[in-house]
Coordinates of C-alpha atoms in Angstrom, one line a residue:
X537 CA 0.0 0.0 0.0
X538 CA 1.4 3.6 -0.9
X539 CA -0.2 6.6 1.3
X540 CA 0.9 9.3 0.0
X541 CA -1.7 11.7 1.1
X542 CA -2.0 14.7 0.0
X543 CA -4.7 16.0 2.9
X544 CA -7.1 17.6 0.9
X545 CA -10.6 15.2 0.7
X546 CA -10.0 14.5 -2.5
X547 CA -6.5 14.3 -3.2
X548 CA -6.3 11.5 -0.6
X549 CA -8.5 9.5 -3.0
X550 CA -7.1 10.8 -6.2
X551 CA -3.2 9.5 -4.1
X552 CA -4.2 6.1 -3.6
X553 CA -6.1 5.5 -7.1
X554 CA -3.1 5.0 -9.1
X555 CA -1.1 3.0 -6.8
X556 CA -1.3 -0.5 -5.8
X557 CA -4.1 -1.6 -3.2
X558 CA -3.5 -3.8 -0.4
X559 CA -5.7 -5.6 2.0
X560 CA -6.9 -3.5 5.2
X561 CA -4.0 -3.2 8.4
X562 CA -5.6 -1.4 11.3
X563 CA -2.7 -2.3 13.8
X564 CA -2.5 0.2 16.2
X565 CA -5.9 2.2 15.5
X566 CA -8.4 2.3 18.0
X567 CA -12.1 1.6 16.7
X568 CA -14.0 3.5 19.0
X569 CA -17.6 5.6 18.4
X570 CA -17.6 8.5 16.4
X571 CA -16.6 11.5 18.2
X572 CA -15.6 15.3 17.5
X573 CA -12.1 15.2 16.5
X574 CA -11.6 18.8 17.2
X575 CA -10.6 19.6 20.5
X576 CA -8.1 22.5 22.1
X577 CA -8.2 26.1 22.5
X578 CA -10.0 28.4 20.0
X579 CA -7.4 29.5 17.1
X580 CA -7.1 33.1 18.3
X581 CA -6.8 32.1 22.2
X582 CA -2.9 32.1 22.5
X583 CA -0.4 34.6 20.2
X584 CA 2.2 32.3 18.6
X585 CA 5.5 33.1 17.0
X586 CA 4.5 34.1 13.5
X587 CA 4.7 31.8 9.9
X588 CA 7.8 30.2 8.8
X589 CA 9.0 29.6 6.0
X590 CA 8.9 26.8 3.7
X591 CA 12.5 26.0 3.9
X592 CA 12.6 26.2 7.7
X593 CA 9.6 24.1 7.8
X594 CA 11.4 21.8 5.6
X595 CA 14.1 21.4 8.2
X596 CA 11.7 20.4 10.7
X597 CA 10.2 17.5 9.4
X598 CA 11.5 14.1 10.3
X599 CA 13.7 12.4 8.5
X600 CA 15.5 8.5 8.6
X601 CA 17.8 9.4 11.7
X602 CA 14.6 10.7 13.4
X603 CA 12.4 7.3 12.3
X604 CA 15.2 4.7 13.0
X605 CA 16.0 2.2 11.0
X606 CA 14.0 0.3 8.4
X607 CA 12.4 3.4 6.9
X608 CA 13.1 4.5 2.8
X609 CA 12.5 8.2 1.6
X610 CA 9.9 7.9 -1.2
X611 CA 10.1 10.3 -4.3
X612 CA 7.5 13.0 -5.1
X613 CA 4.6 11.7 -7.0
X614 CA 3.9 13.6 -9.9
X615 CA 0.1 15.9 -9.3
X616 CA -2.8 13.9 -10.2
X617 CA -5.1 15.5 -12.7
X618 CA -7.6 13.3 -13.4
X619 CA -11.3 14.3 -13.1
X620 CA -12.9 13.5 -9.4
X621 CA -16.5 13.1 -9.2
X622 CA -17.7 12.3 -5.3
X623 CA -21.2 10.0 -5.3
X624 CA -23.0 10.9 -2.1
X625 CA -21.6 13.1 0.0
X626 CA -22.1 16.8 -0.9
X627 CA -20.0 18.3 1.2
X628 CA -16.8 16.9 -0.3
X629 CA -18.0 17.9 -4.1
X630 CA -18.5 21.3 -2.6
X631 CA -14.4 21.6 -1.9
X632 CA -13.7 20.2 -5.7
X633 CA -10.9 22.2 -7.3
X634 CA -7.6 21.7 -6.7
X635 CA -8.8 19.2 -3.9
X636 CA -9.5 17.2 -6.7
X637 CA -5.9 17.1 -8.3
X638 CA -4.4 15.7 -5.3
X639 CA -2.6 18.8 -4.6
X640 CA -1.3 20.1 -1.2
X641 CA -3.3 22.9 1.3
X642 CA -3.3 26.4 0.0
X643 CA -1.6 27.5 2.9
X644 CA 1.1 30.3 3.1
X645 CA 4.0 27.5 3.8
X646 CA 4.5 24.1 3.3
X647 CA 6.9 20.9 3.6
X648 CA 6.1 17.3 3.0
X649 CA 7.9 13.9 3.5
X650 CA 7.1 10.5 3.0
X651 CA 8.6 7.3 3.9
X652 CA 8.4 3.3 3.2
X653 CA 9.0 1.2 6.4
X654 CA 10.5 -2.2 5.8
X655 CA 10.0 -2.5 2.5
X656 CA 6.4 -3.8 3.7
X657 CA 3.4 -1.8 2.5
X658 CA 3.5 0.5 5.7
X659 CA 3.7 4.0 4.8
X660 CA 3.8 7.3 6.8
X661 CA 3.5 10.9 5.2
X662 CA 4.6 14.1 6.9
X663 CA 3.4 17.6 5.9
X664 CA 4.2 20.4 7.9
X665 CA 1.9 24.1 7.0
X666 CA 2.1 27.5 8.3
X667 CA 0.5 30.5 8.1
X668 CA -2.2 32.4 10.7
X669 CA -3.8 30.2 13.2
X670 CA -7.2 31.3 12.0
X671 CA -6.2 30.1 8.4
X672 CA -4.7 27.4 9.2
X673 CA -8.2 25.9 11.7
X674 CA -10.5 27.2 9.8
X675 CA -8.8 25.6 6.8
X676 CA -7.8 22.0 8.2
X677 CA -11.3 22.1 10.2
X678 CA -13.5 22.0 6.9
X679 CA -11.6 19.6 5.2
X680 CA -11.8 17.0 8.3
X681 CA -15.5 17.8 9.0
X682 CA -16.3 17.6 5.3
X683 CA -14.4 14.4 4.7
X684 CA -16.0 12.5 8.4
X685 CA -19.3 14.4 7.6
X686 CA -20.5 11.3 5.4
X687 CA -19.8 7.7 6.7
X688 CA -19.7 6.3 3.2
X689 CA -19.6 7.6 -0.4
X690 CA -18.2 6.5 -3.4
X691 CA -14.9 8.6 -5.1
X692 CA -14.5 7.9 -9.0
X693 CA -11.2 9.2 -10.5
X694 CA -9.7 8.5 -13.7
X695 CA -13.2 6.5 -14.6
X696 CA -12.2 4.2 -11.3
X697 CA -14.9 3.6 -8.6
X698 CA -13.7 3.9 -4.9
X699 CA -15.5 3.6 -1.5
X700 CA -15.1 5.5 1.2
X701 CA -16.2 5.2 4.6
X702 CA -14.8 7.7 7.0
X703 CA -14.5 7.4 11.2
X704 CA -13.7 10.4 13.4
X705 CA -11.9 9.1 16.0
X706 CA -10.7 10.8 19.5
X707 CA -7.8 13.2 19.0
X708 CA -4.6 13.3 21.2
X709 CA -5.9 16.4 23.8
X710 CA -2.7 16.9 25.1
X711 CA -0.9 18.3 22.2
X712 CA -0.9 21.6 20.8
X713 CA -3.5 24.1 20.1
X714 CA -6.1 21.7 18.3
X715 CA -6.6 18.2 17.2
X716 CA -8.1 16.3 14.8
X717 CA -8.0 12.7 13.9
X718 CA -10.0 10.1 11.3
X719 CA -9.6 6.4 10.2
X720 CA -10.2 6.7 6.3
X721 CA -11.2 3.1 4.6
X722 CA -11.0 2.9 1.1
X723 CA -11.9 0.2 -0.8
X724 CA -11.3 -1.0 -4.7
X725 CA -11.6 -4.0 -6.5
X726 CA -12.2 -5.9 -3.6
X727 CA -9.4 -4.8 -1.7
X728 CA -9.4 -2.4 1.1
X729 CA -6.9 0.3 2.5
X730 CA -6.6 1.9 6.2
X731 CA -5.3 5.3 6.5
X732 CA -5.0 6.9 9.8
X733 CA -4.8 10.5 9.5
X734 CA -4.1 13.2 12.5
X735 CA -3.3 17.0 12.8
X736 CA -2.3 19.1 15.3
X737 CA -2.1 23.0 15.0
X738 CA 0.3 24.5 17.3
X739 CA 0.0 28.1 17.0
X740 CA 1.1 29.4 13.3
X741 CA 2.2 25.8 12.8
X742 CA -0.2 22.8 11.5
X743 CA 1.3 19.1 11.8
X744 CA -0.7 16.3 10.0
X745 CA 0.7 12.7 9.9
X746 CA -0.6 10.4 7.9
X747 CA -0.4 7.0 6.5
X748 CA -0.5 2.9 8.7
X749 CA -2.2 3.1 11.9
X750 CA 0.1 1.8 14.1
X751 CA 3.3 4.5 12.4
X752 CA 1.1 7.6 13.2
X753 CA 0.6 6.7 16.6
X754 CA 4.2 6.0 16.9
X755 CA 5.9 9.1 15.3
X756 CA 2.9 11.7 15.8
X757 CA 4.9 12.9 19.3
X758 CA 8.1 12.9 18.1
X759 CA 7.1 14.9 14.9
X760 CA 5.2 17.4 16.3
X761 CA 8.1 18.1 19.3
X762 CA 10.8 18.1 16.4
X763 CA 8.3 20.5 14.2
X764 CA 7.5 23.3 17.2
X765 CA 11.2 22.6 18.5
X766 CA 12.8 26.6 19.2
X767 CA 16.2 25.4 18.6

């Protein structure tokens, strides 16, 4: 299974399309009732440094000495550009656009990584945003409550059918500003695959980790204290 996920509703979709499928691995996730994945104080509470750049951010993301060993840096997939159409949950058609392309969060600054672990279908993607905190929840807020506003739906890119059921799922209260987390199931051709996705906005800094259950829950700390790190 390849996760790159590119965190718009979408583009999560439109990622996985044209790469391999594998069979469902929830190790790690907790299947719990549906629950409001957005917790913490209100974006303008606390005054946070302000953005930073894309090349700082870029210095802040993990990387293999930070993972341990066992994990391969995967290449940049080329933007998808197919057409999306989204059966059954209006909410998601409404974000369309470049949602749709599987591109990145129109935030002021950005970073990304993405890793292989054990040359096993475990993946794990790192994207690291700034900009405002008022952009950056009100941004990352619609696209989680549009994408766990319908339990199922159906995704079709590049004339391929896809379900989708999405799970909110209790986010980690103790860290940062706000949280958010979801267990995304998509499933193709008979085959079905589990992403775990989490954010956490720290000030003018959003986190979101993404990829096999059990590798978010296991970097998600270390990412965010290496992202918000001062020196």
């Amino acid at each position: 299974m390849r996760v790159r996920v590119a965190t718009t509703a979408l583009g999560i979709t439109a990622a996985l399309l044209s790469l391999p499928a594998c069979s469902a691995d929830t190790t790690g996730a907790e299947h719990q009732s549906p629950s409001s994945a957005r917790t913490g104080k209100a974006a303008d509470a606390v005054q946070k440094p302000a953005s930073l750049s894309s090349a700082a951010l870029e210095s802040r993301l993990l990387d293999q000495s930070d993972l341990g060993s066992g994990y391969l840096p995967e290449p940049e997939r080329a933007a998808q550009h197919d057409d999306v159409t989204v059966i059954g949950c209006p909410a998601l058609s409404e974000l369309g656009g470049n949602a749709a392309t599987g591109g990145t969060l129109s935030f002021l600054h950005k970073a990304k990584a993405d890793f292989a672990y054990g040359g096993s279908s475990s993946e794990i993607s790192e994207e690291l945003y700034s900009d405002s905190a008022k952009k950056l929840s009100d941004g990352i807020a619609r696209i989680f409550d549009a994408m766990t506003g319908c339990p199922t739906y159906q995704v079709v890119a590049g004339g391929t059918p896809v379900d989708v059921a999405s799970q909110k799922l209790p986010a980690p209260h103790d860290l940062g500003d706000e949280q958010w987390s979801q267990l995304l199931t998509f499933t193709t051709a008979g085959r079905s695959t589990v992403v775990k996705q989490t954010a956490v906005r720290d000030g003018s800094l959003l986190l979101i980790v993404s990829g096999s259950p059990a590798l978010v829950d296991r970097h998600l700390d270390k990412a965010l204290a290496k992202a918000t790190a001062t020196s």
